[in-house]
Short mmCIF file of C-alpha atoms in Angstrom, two decimals:
data_model
loop_
_atom_site.label_atom_id
_atom_site.label_comp_id
_atom_site.label_asym_id
_atom_site.label_seq_id
_atom_site.Cartn_x
_atom_site.Cartn_y
_atom_site.Cartn_z
CA MET A 282 106.87 20.62 36.46
CA SER A 283 106.10 17.77 34.12
CA ASP A 284 103.21 15.39 34.57
CA ALA A 285 104.14 11.97 35.90
CA LEU A 286 103.03 8.70 34.43
CA PRO A 287 100.17 6.84 36.14
CA ARG A 288 101.09 4.39 38.87
CA PRO A 289 101.60 0.81 37.68
CA THR A 290 98.65 -0.32 39.79
CA ASP A 291 96.27 2.02 37.99
CA ALA A 292 95.49 -0.60 35.38
CA GLY A 293 94.97 -3.43 37.82
CA GLY A 294 91.58 -4.36 39.18
CA ALA A 295 92.96 -4.59 42.73
CA ALA A 296 93.86 -0.90 42.70
CA VAL A 297 90.24 0.27 42.95
CA PRO A 298 89.24 -1.45 46.21
CA ARG A 299 92.66 -0.68 47.68
CA SER A 300 92.43 3.00 46.82
CA SER A 301 88.83 3.12 48.07
CA ALA A 302 89.99 1.79 51.44
CA VAL A 303 92.79 4.36 51.59
CA VAL A 304 90.36 7.22 50.87
CA ALA A 305 87.82 5.99 53.42
CA VAL A 306 90.41 5.54 56.17
CA LEU A 307 92.07 8.90 55.60
CA ALA A 308 88.72 10.72 55.48
CA PHE A 309 87.69 9.02 58.72
CA ALA A 310 90.95 10.12 60.35
CA GLY A 311 90.27 13.70 59.21
CA ILE A 312 86.77 13.61 60.69
CA VAL A 313 88.13 12.28 64.01
CA VAL A 314 90.62 15.16 64.24
CA SER A 315 88.01 17.81 63.43
CA LEU A 316 85.62 16.22 65.95
CA MET A 317 88.30 16.61 68.59
CA GLN A 318 88.40 20.35 68.02
CA THR A 319 84.66 20.80 68.70
CA LEU A 320 84.20 18.29 71.53
CA VAL A 321 85.04 20.83 74.23
CA ILE A 322 82.60 23.52 73.04
CA PRO A 323 79.53 22.31 75.02
CA ILE A 324 81.43 22.31 78.32
CA VAL A 325 83.37 25.58 77.92
CA PRO A 326 80.86 27.56 80.07
CA GLU A 327 81.07 24.83 82.74
CA LEU A 328 84.85 24.45 82.81
CA PRO A 329 85.40 27.00 85.64
CA ARG A 330 83.16 24.89 87.89
CA LEU A 331 84.41 21.53 86.64
CA LEU A 332 88.08 22.42 86.99
CA ASP A 333 87.76 24.82 89.95
CA ALA A 334 89.53 27.62 88.08
CA PRO A 335 88.73 31.15 86.83
CA ALA A 336 87.07 31.46 83.42
CA SER A 337 90.03 33.46 82.11
CA ASP A 338 92.27 30.48 82.84
CA THR A 339 89.95 27.74 81.58
CA ALA A 340 89.78 29.55 78.23
CA TRP A 341 93.28 28.18 77.66
CA ALA A 342 91.69 24.78 77.09
CA VAL A 343 90.64 26.19 73.70
CA THR A 344 93.59 28.51 73.09
CA ALA A 345 96.18 25.79 73.76
CA THR A 346 94.73 23.62 71.00
CA LEU A 347 94.77 26.51 68.54
CA LEU A 348 98.40 27.38 69.25
CA ALA A 349 99.62 23.77 69.19
CA ALA A 350 97.85 23.12 65.89
CA ALA A 351 99.34 26.24 64.29
CA VAL A 352 102.86 25.16 65.23
CA ALA A 353 102.46 21.46 64.47
CA THR A 354 100.80 21.70 61.06
CA PRO A 355 103.73 23.10 59.02
CA VAL A 356 106.37 21.27 61.06
CA VAL A 357 104.74 17.85 60.81
CA GLY A 358 104.00 18.41 57.12
CA ARG A 359 107.69 19.05 56.46
CA LEU A 360 108.70 16.00 58.52
CA GLY A 361 106.22 13.94 56.49
CA ASP A 362 107.88 14.97 53.24
CA MET A 363 111.30 14.17 54.68
CA PHE A 364 110.74 10.91 56.56
CA GLY A 365 107.41 9.47 55.42
CA LYS A 366 103.86 10.82 55.39
CA ARG A 367 102.27 7.65 56.79
CA ARG A 368 104.80 7.60 59.62
CA MET A 369 103.96 11.17 60.62
CA LEU A 370 100.25 10.45 60.20
CA LEU A 371 100.58 7.63 62.73
CA VAL A 372 102.52 9.91 65.08
CA SER A 373 99.77 12.53 64.78
CA VAL A 374 97.00 10.05 65.58
CA VAL A 375 98.97 8.70 68.55
CA LEU A 376 99.27 12.27 69.84
CA LEU A 377 95.50 12.69 69.45
CA VAL A 378 94.86 9.54 71.50
CA THR A 379 97.43 10.55 74.12
CA GLY A 380 96.01 14.04 74.51
CA SER A 381 92.47 12.66 74.74
CA LEU A 382 93.49 10.25 77.49
CA VAL A 383 95.18 13.03 79.46
CA CYS A 384 91.98 15.12 79.24
CA ALA A 385 89.81 12.11 80.13
CA LEU A 386 91.82 11.60 83.31
CA SER A 387 91.95 15.31 84.20
CA GLU A 388 90.31 16.77 87.28
CA SER A 389 92.18 20.09 87.33
CA LEU A 390 93.20 22.86 84.94
CA VAL A 391 96.87 22.09 84.16
CA PRO A 392 96.37 18.49 82.93
CA MET A 393 93.40 19.65 80.85
CA ILE A 394 95.45 22.36 79.13
CA VAL A 395 98.33 19.95 78.55
CA GLY A 396 95.98 17.35 77.08
CA ARG A 397 94.29 19.85 74.81
CA ALA A 398 97.68 21.09 73.58
CA VAL A 399 98.76 17.53 72.78
CA GLN A 400 95.47 17.00 70.94
CA GLY A 401 96.22 20.11 68.88
CA LEU A 402 99.50 18.57 67.72
CA ALA A 403 97.41 16.13 65.64
CA ALA A 404 96.08 18.89 63.37
CA ALA A 405 98.35 17.90 60.46
CA VAL A 406 96.32 14.74 59.77
CA VAL A 407 94.27 16.32 56.95
CA PRO A 408 97.16 17.82 54.91
CA LEU A 409 99.14 14.62 55.43
CA GLY A 410 96.16 12.59 54.23
CA ILE A 411 95.81 14.71 51.09
CA SER A 412 99.51 14.25 50.37
CA ILE A 413 99.29 10.48 50.82
CA MET A 414 96.41 10.45 48.35
CA ARG A 415 98.55 12.23 45.78
CA ASP A 416 101.24 9.58 46.16
CA GLU A 417 98.96 6.54 46.18
CA LEU A 418 95.82 7.12 44.13
CA PRO A 419 95.27 6.82 40.38
CA ALA A 420 95.11 10.22 38.72
CA GLU A 421 91.43 9.93 37.85
CA ARG A 422 90.48 9.44 41.51
CA LEU A 423 92.69 12.13 43.01
CA ALA A 424 90.40 15.16 42.61
CA GLY A 425 87.38 13.53 44.26
CA ALA A 426 89.45 11.99 47.04
CA THR A 427 91.22 15.21 47.99
CA ALA A 428 87.91 17.10 47.91
CA LEU A 429 86.43 14.53 50.31
CA MET A 430 89.48 14.69 52.58
CA SER A 431 89.32 18.48 52.72
CA ALA A 432 85.59 18.35 53.42
CA SER A 433 86.25 16.05 56.40
CA LEU A 434 87.32 19.15 58.35
CA GLY A 435 83.92 20.72 57.93
CA VAL A 436 82.05 17.43 58.32
CA GLY A 437 83.70 16.63 61.63
CA GLY A 438 83.15 20.15 62.91
CA ALA A 439 79.47 20.16 61.95
CA LEU A 440 78.74 16.70 63.36
CA GLY A 441 80.90 17.21 66.43
CA LEU A 442 78.76 19.89 68.05
CA PRO A 443 75.48 17.93 68.34
CA THR A 444 77.37 14.75 69.26
CA ALA A 445 79.32 16.52 71.98
CA ALA A 446 76.20 18.31 73.27
CA LEU A 447 74.34 14.99 73.47
CA ILE A 448 77.17 13.35 75.40
CA ALA A 449 77.60 16.34 77.73
CA ASP A 450 73.85 16.41 78.51
CA HIS A 451 73.58 12.72 79.41
CA PHE A 452 76.99 11.58 80.64
CA ASP A 453 79.95 12.73 82.71
CA TRP A 454 82.03 15.27 80.79
CA HIS A 455 85.05 12.94 80.77
CA VAL A 456 83.15 10.69 78.35
CA LEU A 457 83.76 13.33 75.66
CA PHE A 458 87.47 12.64 75.79
CA TRP A 459 87.15 8.87 76.27
CA SER A 460 85.12 8.92 73.05
CA SER A 461 87.80 10.95 71.27
CA ALA A 462 90.47 8.50 72.44
CA GLY A 463 88.39 5.54 71.27
CA MET A 464 87.84 6.98 67.80
CA GLY A 465 91.53 7.81 67.61
CA VAL A 466 92.45 4.19 68.37
CA VAL A 467 90.10 3.01 65.62
CA ALA A 468 91.69 5.47 63.17
CA LEU A 469 95.16 4.33 64.21
CA VAL A 470 94.37 0.66 63.57
CA LEU A 471 92.78 1.42 60.20
CA VAL A 472 95.78 3.49 59.08
CA VAL A 473 98.15 0.66 60.06
CA LEU A 474 96.05 -1.88 58.14
CA PHE A 475 95.13 0.01 54.98
CA VAL A 476 97.38 3.01 54.33
CA PRO A 477 100.73 2.31 52.64
CA GLU A 478 103.91 4.29 53.15
CA SER A 479 104.93 6.42 50.19
CA LYS A 480 108.48 6.26 48.83
CA VAL A 481 108.28 9.89 47.68
CA ARG A 482 110.52 11.67 50.20
CA THR A 483 113.01 14.49 50.26
CA GLY A 484 115.24 13.23 53.06
CA GLY A 485 117.80 15.71 54.33
CA ARG A 486 118.18 17.54 57.64
CA PHE A 487 115.29 19.14 59.52
CA ASP A 488 115.50 22.92 59.87
CA VAL A 489 115.44 23.22 63.66
CA VAL A 490 116.11 26.96 63.71
CA GLY A 491 113.37 27.52 61.14
CA GLY A 492 110.95 25.39 63.16
CA VAL A 493 111.64 27.29 66.39
CA GLY A 494 111.42 30.65 64.62
CA MET A 495 108.12 29.85 62.92
CA ALA A 496 106.70 28.50 66.19
CA ALA A 497 107.68 31.65 68.10
CA GLY A 498 106.27 33.95 65.43
CA LEU A 499 102.99 32.07 65.01
CA VAL A 500 102.40 31.70 68.76
CA SER A 501 102.98 35.44 69.25
CA LEU A 502 100.62 36.34 66.39
CA LEU A 503 97.80 33.93 67.24
CA LEU A 504 98.05 34.56 70.97
CA ALA A 505 97.63 38.29 70.38
CA ILE A 506 94.67 37.67 68.06
CA SER A 507 92.89 35.14 70.27
CA LYS A 508 93.45 36.85 73.64
CA GLY A 509 93.49 40.49 72.54
CA ALA A 510 89.84 41.02 73.47
CA ASP A 511 90.47 39.73 77.01
CA TRP A 512 93.70 41.63 77.56
CA GLY A 513 92.66 44.76 75.66
CA TRP A 514 93.69 45.49 72.08
CA THR A 515 95.82 48.45 73.15
CA SER A 516 97.36 46.77 76.19
CA GLY A 517 101.12 46.42 76.41
CA THR A 518 100.88 42.62 76.29
CA THR A 519 98.81 42.53 73.11
CA LEU A 520 100.82 45.18 71.28
CA GLY A 521 104.05 43.57 72.45
CA LEU A 522 103.01 40.21 71.05
CA PHE A 523 102.04 41.74 67.70
CA ALA A 524 105.40 43.53 67.56
CA ALA A 525 107.25 40.34 68.51
CA ALA A 526 105.39 38.44 65.79
CA VAL A 527 106.43 40.95 63.14
CA VAL A 528 110.08 41.00 64.22
CA VAL A 529 110.39 37.22 64.65
CA LEU A 530 108.63 36.33 61.40
CA LEU A 531 110.72 38.83 59.42
CA ALA A 532 113.91 37.41 60.93
CA TRP A 533 112.62 33.90 60.27
CA GLY A 534 111.94 34.75 56.63
CA PHE A 535 115.43 36.24 56.26
CA PHE A 536 116.93 33.02 57.65
CA GLU A 537 114.74 30.71 55.54
CA LEU A 538 115.84 32.45 52.34
CA ARG A 539 119.47 31.75 53.18
CA THR A 540 119.44 28.17 54.43
CA SER A 541 119.92 25.25 52.06
CA GLN A 542 117.14 23.07 53.51
CA PRO A 543 114.48 25.44 54.87
CA LEU A 544 111.36 24.44 56.76
CA VAL A 545 109.36 26.49 54.23
CA ASP A 546 110.81 27.31 50.82
CA LEU A 547 109.65 30.92 50.60
CA ARG A 548 110.66 31.16 46.95
CA ALA A 549 108.34 28.29 46.09
CA THR A 550 105.64 29.81 48.30
CA ALA A 551 106.00 33.04 46.33
CA ARG A 552 105.03 31.31 43.08
CA ARG A 553 101.93 33.02 41.85
CA GLN A 554 99.60 30.01 42.04
CA VAL A 555 100.73 29.02 45.56
CA LEU A 556 100.83 32.58 46.91
CA VAL A 557 97.43 33.62 45.57
CA THR A 558 95.80 30.36 46.67
CA ASN A 559 97.14 30.84 50.21
CA LEU A 560 95.87 34.43 50.30
CA ALA A 561 92.45 33.26 49.13
CA SER A 562 92.56 30.55 51.83
CA ILE A 563 92.87 33.17 54.57
CA ALA A 564 89.71 34.88 53.29
CA VAL A 565 87.91 31.53 52.96
CA GLY A 566 88.86 30.57 56.51
CA PHE A 567 87.55 33.90 57.77
CA SER A 568 84.23 33.57 55.95
CA MET A 569 83.73 29.95 57.01
CA PHE A 570 84.20 30.63 60.71
CA ALA A 571 81.79 33.57 60.75
CA MET A 572 78.94 31.07 60.30
CA SER A 573 80.13 28.99 63.26
CA LEU A 574 80.08 32.09 65.46
CA VAL A 575 76.76 33.59 64.41
CA LEU A 576 74.27 30.75 63.91
CA PRO A 577 74.67 28.97 67.29
CA GLN A 578 74.29 32.26 69.15
CA LEU A 579 71.16 33.23 67.21
CA LEU A 580 69.65 29.85 68.00
CA GLN A 581 70.44 29.99 71.73
CA LEU A 582 69.69 33.63 72.59
CA PRO A 583 66.39 34.06 74.48
CA THR A 584 63.26 34.85 72.50
CA GLN A 585 62.78 37.99 74.60
CA THR A 586 65.45 39.66 72.47
CA GLY A 587 63.06 39.60 69.52
CA TYR A 588 65.52 37.77 67.26
CA GLY A 589 66.91 34.94 69.41
CA LEU A 590 65.23 31.56 68.97
CA GLY A 591 65.67 30.26 72.53
CA ARG A 592 66.90 26.80 71.56
CA SER A 593 69.26 24.45 73.40
CA LEU A 594 72.88 23.79 72.48
CA LEU A 595 71.86 20.34 71.23
CA THR A 596 69.27 21.87 68.90
CA ALA A 597 71.85 24.38 67.68
CA GLY A 598 74.19 21.51 66.91
CA LEU A 599 71.50 19.61 65.05
CA VAL A 600 70.76 22.70 62.96
CA MET A 601 74.44 22.93 62.01
CA ALA A 602 74.86 19.20 61.34
CA PRO A 603 73.28 19.13 57.84
CA SER A 604 75.93 21.56 56.61
CA GLY A 605 78.57 18.90 57.22
CA LEU A 606 76.62 16.36 55.19
CA VAL A 607 76.21 18.93 52.42
CA MET A 608 79.98 19.50 52.38
CA MET A 609 80.53 15.79 51.91
CA ALA A 610 77.83 15.56 49.24
CA PHE A 611 79.36 18.42 47.27
CA ALA A 612 82.90 16.99 47.37
CA PRO A 613 82.37 14.94 44.17
CA VAL A 614 80.61 17.90 42.53
CA SER A 615 83.62 20.07 43.34
CA ALA A 616 85.90 17.42 41.84
CA ALA A 617 83.80 17.21 38.68
CA VAL A 618 83.91 20.98 38.18
CA SER A 619 87.67 20.98 38.76
CA LYS A 620 88.09 18.20 36.23
CA ALA A 621 86.05 20.05 33.62
CA LYS A 622 87.03 23.69 34.26
CA GLY A 623 90.01 23.60 36.60
CA PRO A 624 90.22 24.15 40.39
CA LYS A 625 90.50 27.94 40.00
CA VAL A 626 86.92 28.06 38.68
CA THR A 627 85.78 25.72 41.46
CA LEU A 628 87.29 27.97 44.13
CA MET A 629 85.63 31.06 42.66
CA ILE A 630 82.23 29.33 42.44
CA GLY A 631 82.53 28.18 46.04
CA ALA A 632 83.35 31.69 47.24
CA LEU A 633 80.27 33.10 45.50
CA ILE A 634 78.06 30.40 47.05
CA VAL A 635 79.39 31.23 50.53
CA ALA A 636 78.75 34.94 49.95
CA SER A 637 75.19 34.22 48.81
CA GLY A 638 74.64 32.13 51.95
CA TYR A 639 75.54 35.07 54.17
CA GLY A 640 73.32 37.31 52.06
CA LEU A 641 70.44 34.93 52.73
CA ASN A 642 71.26 34.93 56.43
CA ILE A 643 70.84 38.70 56.64
CA VAL A 644 67.21 38.42 55.51
CA LEU A 645 66.41 34.89 56.78
CA MET A 646 67.15 34.59 60.49
CA SER A 647 63.81 34.44 62.27
CA GLU A 648 63.04 30.70 62.05
CA VAL A 649 65.01 27.52 62.69
CA TRP A 650 64.48 26.32 59.14
CA HIS A 651 65.90 29.62 57.87
CA LEU A 652 69.18 28.86 59.59
CA VAL A 653 69.19 25.27 58.36
CA ILE A 654 68.96 26.55 54.77
CA VAL A 655 71.65 29.16 55.37
CA SER A 656 74.06 26.67 56.93
CA CYS A 657 73.51 24.24 54.05
CA VAL A 658 74.14 26.90 51.39
CA ILE A 659 77.34 28.03 53.13
CA GLY A 660 78.33 24.39 53.63
CA ALA A 661 77.95 23.76 49.89
CA GLY A 662 80.23 26.70 49.15
CA ILE A 663 82.82 25.51 51.66
CA GLY A 664 82.70 22.06 50.06
CA PHE A 665 83.62 23.65 46.73
CA THR A 666 86.43 25.81 48.12
CA TYR A 667 87.96 23.13 50.33
CA GLY A 668 88.07 20.73 47.40
CA ALA A 669 89.76 23.25 45.12
CA MET A 670 92.52 24.59 47.35
CA PRO A 671 94.62 21.41 47.75
CA ALA A 672 94.26 20.75 44.01
CA LEU A 673 95.67 24.20 43.26
CA ILE A 674 98.54 23.70 45.69
CA MET A 675 99.42 20.24 44.37
CA GLY A 676 99.31 21.54 40.82
CA ALA A 677 102.16 23.95 41.61
CA VAL A 678 104.58 21.97 43.81
CA ASP A 679 106.75 18.91 43.42
CA PRO A 680 105.27 15.61 44.73
CA SER A 681 108.07 15.33 47.30
CA GLU A 682 106.96 18.64 48.88
CA THR A 683 103.20 18.08 48.90
CA ALA A 684 102.73 17.60 52.66
CA ALA A 685 104.63 20.78 53.56
CA ALA A 686 102.76 22.84 50.95
CA ASN A 687 99.32 21.51 51.96
CA SER A 688 100.15 22.03 55.64
CA LEU A 689 101.05 25.66 55.00
CA ASN A 690 97.76 26.12 53.14
CA THR A 691 95.88 24.61 56.09
CA LEU A 692 97.72 27.02 58.38
CA MET A 693 96.55 29.96 56.23
CA ARG A 694 92.94 28.87 56.69
CA SER A 695 93.50 28.59 60.44
CA ILE A 696 94.85 32.14 60.57
CA GLY A 697 91.72 33.27 58.75
CA THR A 698 89.46 31.57 61.29
CA SER A 699 91.43 33.06 64.19
CA VAL A 700 91.10 36.56 62.76
CA ALA A 701 87.36 35.96 62.17
CA SER A 702 86.91 34.96 65.81
CA ALA A 703 88.67 38.09 67.02
CA VAL A 704 86.84 40.46 64.66
CA ALA A 705 83.42 38.96 65.38
CA GLY A 706 84.13 39.02 69.10
CA VAL A 707 84.91 42.74 69.00
CA ILE A 708 81.80 43.56 66.94
CA LEU A 709 79.41 41.49 69.04
CA SER A 710 80.84 42.88 72.28
CA GLN A 711 80.39 46.46 71.10
CA MET A 712 76.99 46.19 69.39
CA THR A 713 74.78 45.01 72.27
CA ILE A 714 71.38 45.33 73.87
CA SER A 715 70.52 45.09 77.56
CA LEU A 716 68.20 42.30 78.74
CA GLY A 717 67.63 41.61 82.41
CA GLY A 718 70.76 43.52 83.32
CA PHE A 719 72.93 41.52 80.89
CA ALA A 720 74.54 42.80 77.69
CA LEU A 721 73.71 40.57 74.71
CA PRO A 722 74.80 40.87 71.06
CA SER A 723 72.30 42.91 69.06
CA GLU A 724 70.56 41.86 65.87
CA ASN A 725 72.45 44.51 63.93
CA GLY A 726 75.69 43.16 65.38
CA PHE A 727 74.98 39.74 63.90
CA LYS A 728 74.07 41.31 60.57
CA VAL A 729 77.35 43.22 60.52
CA VAL A 730 79.31 40.01 61.16
CA MET A 731 77.37 38.25 58.41
CA SER A 732 78.04 41.14 56.04
CA ILE A 733 81.75 40.91 56.82
CA GLY A 734 81.61 37.15 56.24
CA ALA A 735 80.03 37.78 52.83
CA GLY A 736 82.67 40.41 52.11
CA ALA A 737 85.46 37.96 53.01
CA ALA A 738 83.99 35.40 50.60
CA LEU A 739 83.81 38.02 47.83
CA LEU A 740 87.41 38.96 48.62
CA ALA A 741 88.37 35.29 48.21
CA PHE A 742 86.59 35.33 44.82
CA ALA A 743 88.50 38.43 43.75
CA VAL A 744 91.86 37.10 44.93
CA ALA A 745 91.26 33.72 43.27
CA SER A 746 90.71 35.47 39.94
CA PHE A 747 94.46 36.19 39.90
CA ILE A 748 95.37 32.49 40.05
CA PRO A 749 96.95 31.46 36.73
CA ARG A 750 94.60 29.43 34.58
CA ARG A 751 95.73 25.82 34.45
CA ARG A 752 94.64 22.61 32.87
CA PRO A 753 92.01 20.56 34.72
CA VAL A 754 93.12 19.15 38.05
CA THR A 755 93.63 15.61 36.83
CA ALA A 756 96.41 16.86 34.62
CA ALA A 757 97.84 19.47 36.89
CA ALA A 758 97.94 17.38 40.03
CA THR A 759 98.81 13.99 38.60
CA VAL A 760 100.52 11.78 41.11
CA ALA A 761 104.10 10.65 40.68
CA PRO A 762 104.73 6.90 41.11
CA ALA A 763 106.07 6.14 44.54
CA SER A 764 108.79 3.99 43.05
CA GLU A 765 109.90 6.69 40.60
CA PRO A 766 110.32 10.08 42.29
CA SER A 767 110.60 13.00 39.95
CA ALA A 768 114.00 14.25 38.95
CA ASP A 769 113.83 17.18 41.35
CA ALA A 770 112.35 15.17 44.22
CA THR A 771 115.23 16.12 46.45
CA SER A 772 114.77 19.83 45.90
CA VAL A 773 112.72 22.01 48.22
CA SER A 774 109.16 22.75 47.00
#
């Protein structure tokens, strides 16, 4: 794949403020989407009372978002490549607003689950934003902008917890979703005003069979992972879903290899740089989510355990919040390292930083400030890794296939986080102590989860070492002019 020439606007003075506005708007949209995913966390324990439903049923308010996001991310990414990334970005934000309004008006379980599922359909905003940046920004700004856009996922997640806890403590719970809808409307207006539509498209016919097959396989896989602990890992339902996932995804892969316009070009996905980056992304997603599971619980467990810090959910959120700011602060550092050494080196450095953060957590977990330091170290590592992964993907695929490729990479990270949640849940439910007649996760249980998180980060480092060495990101991921698609722009990935 040859490098494209810089966009004609690169030399003009007006390009800088215009590109700055595009980056700011897209990053804000990414933060809004990631905030949406954490808004419900403070009220999850209260949902059975609020919605007058069993806890096993209200858990679907979280599961529905996960499943919808997994299905929507690759599908919307492909549609963006075919029919316009800005158009699909606007559709995604509209879905976010719609889902938020449904939840805000909900008083019972079914509307809440429907609203949360519709919210989950907006998950493709970040990969779409990264792809728009590739089409619109000057080459010298691309690395920093994509690093910032990737970091918006972590920033929104880290800032969302204390914000949501504050709202839930002082206002009616519906305000959480009215706030999400309001921020979504702001993002929608800003995208309309400042984000241009790219002319880099593939066109063609959407692979409906491939979309349905991928959706069925992913839903079966993620449903088994996320609900296996509740249903029992050896239950017929769980094992049946795992078996269905294997059969459906194998059949889907067989079909995708034989259709002329597949949803996912598996041959392109099998390229060494894309394949290894996606494998590393699963490990990174696993290691990132381990922090989100361990630190809040350590902060909120009662002091009588001997290791819990007895803090409120709001305090736990405030402890986690600096990690989001660190991610944002390290986005330009990640871009600078990628420019000088290449994104492969950046990804490996980030993985080592994350592993060191978990190592610190094993020995520093008895004071609030210990956990602040740990979350910031891990946040710095995530900032590095999240900035490097889209650069690696874009350096290996055609500009007309960027959204689909980035969306698939985002999906790999989501699978990693889902597996982390399941694994940590099993460990913490098995390694317990008894306090006041209640079983609580033990200190050793948390240390085991942190050790596994460190191991996942080291695995990401090892896997990333197999990525082919490329030129710095500004050369490898140079953007093609929107008015001059590359010669193979109509090919698949």
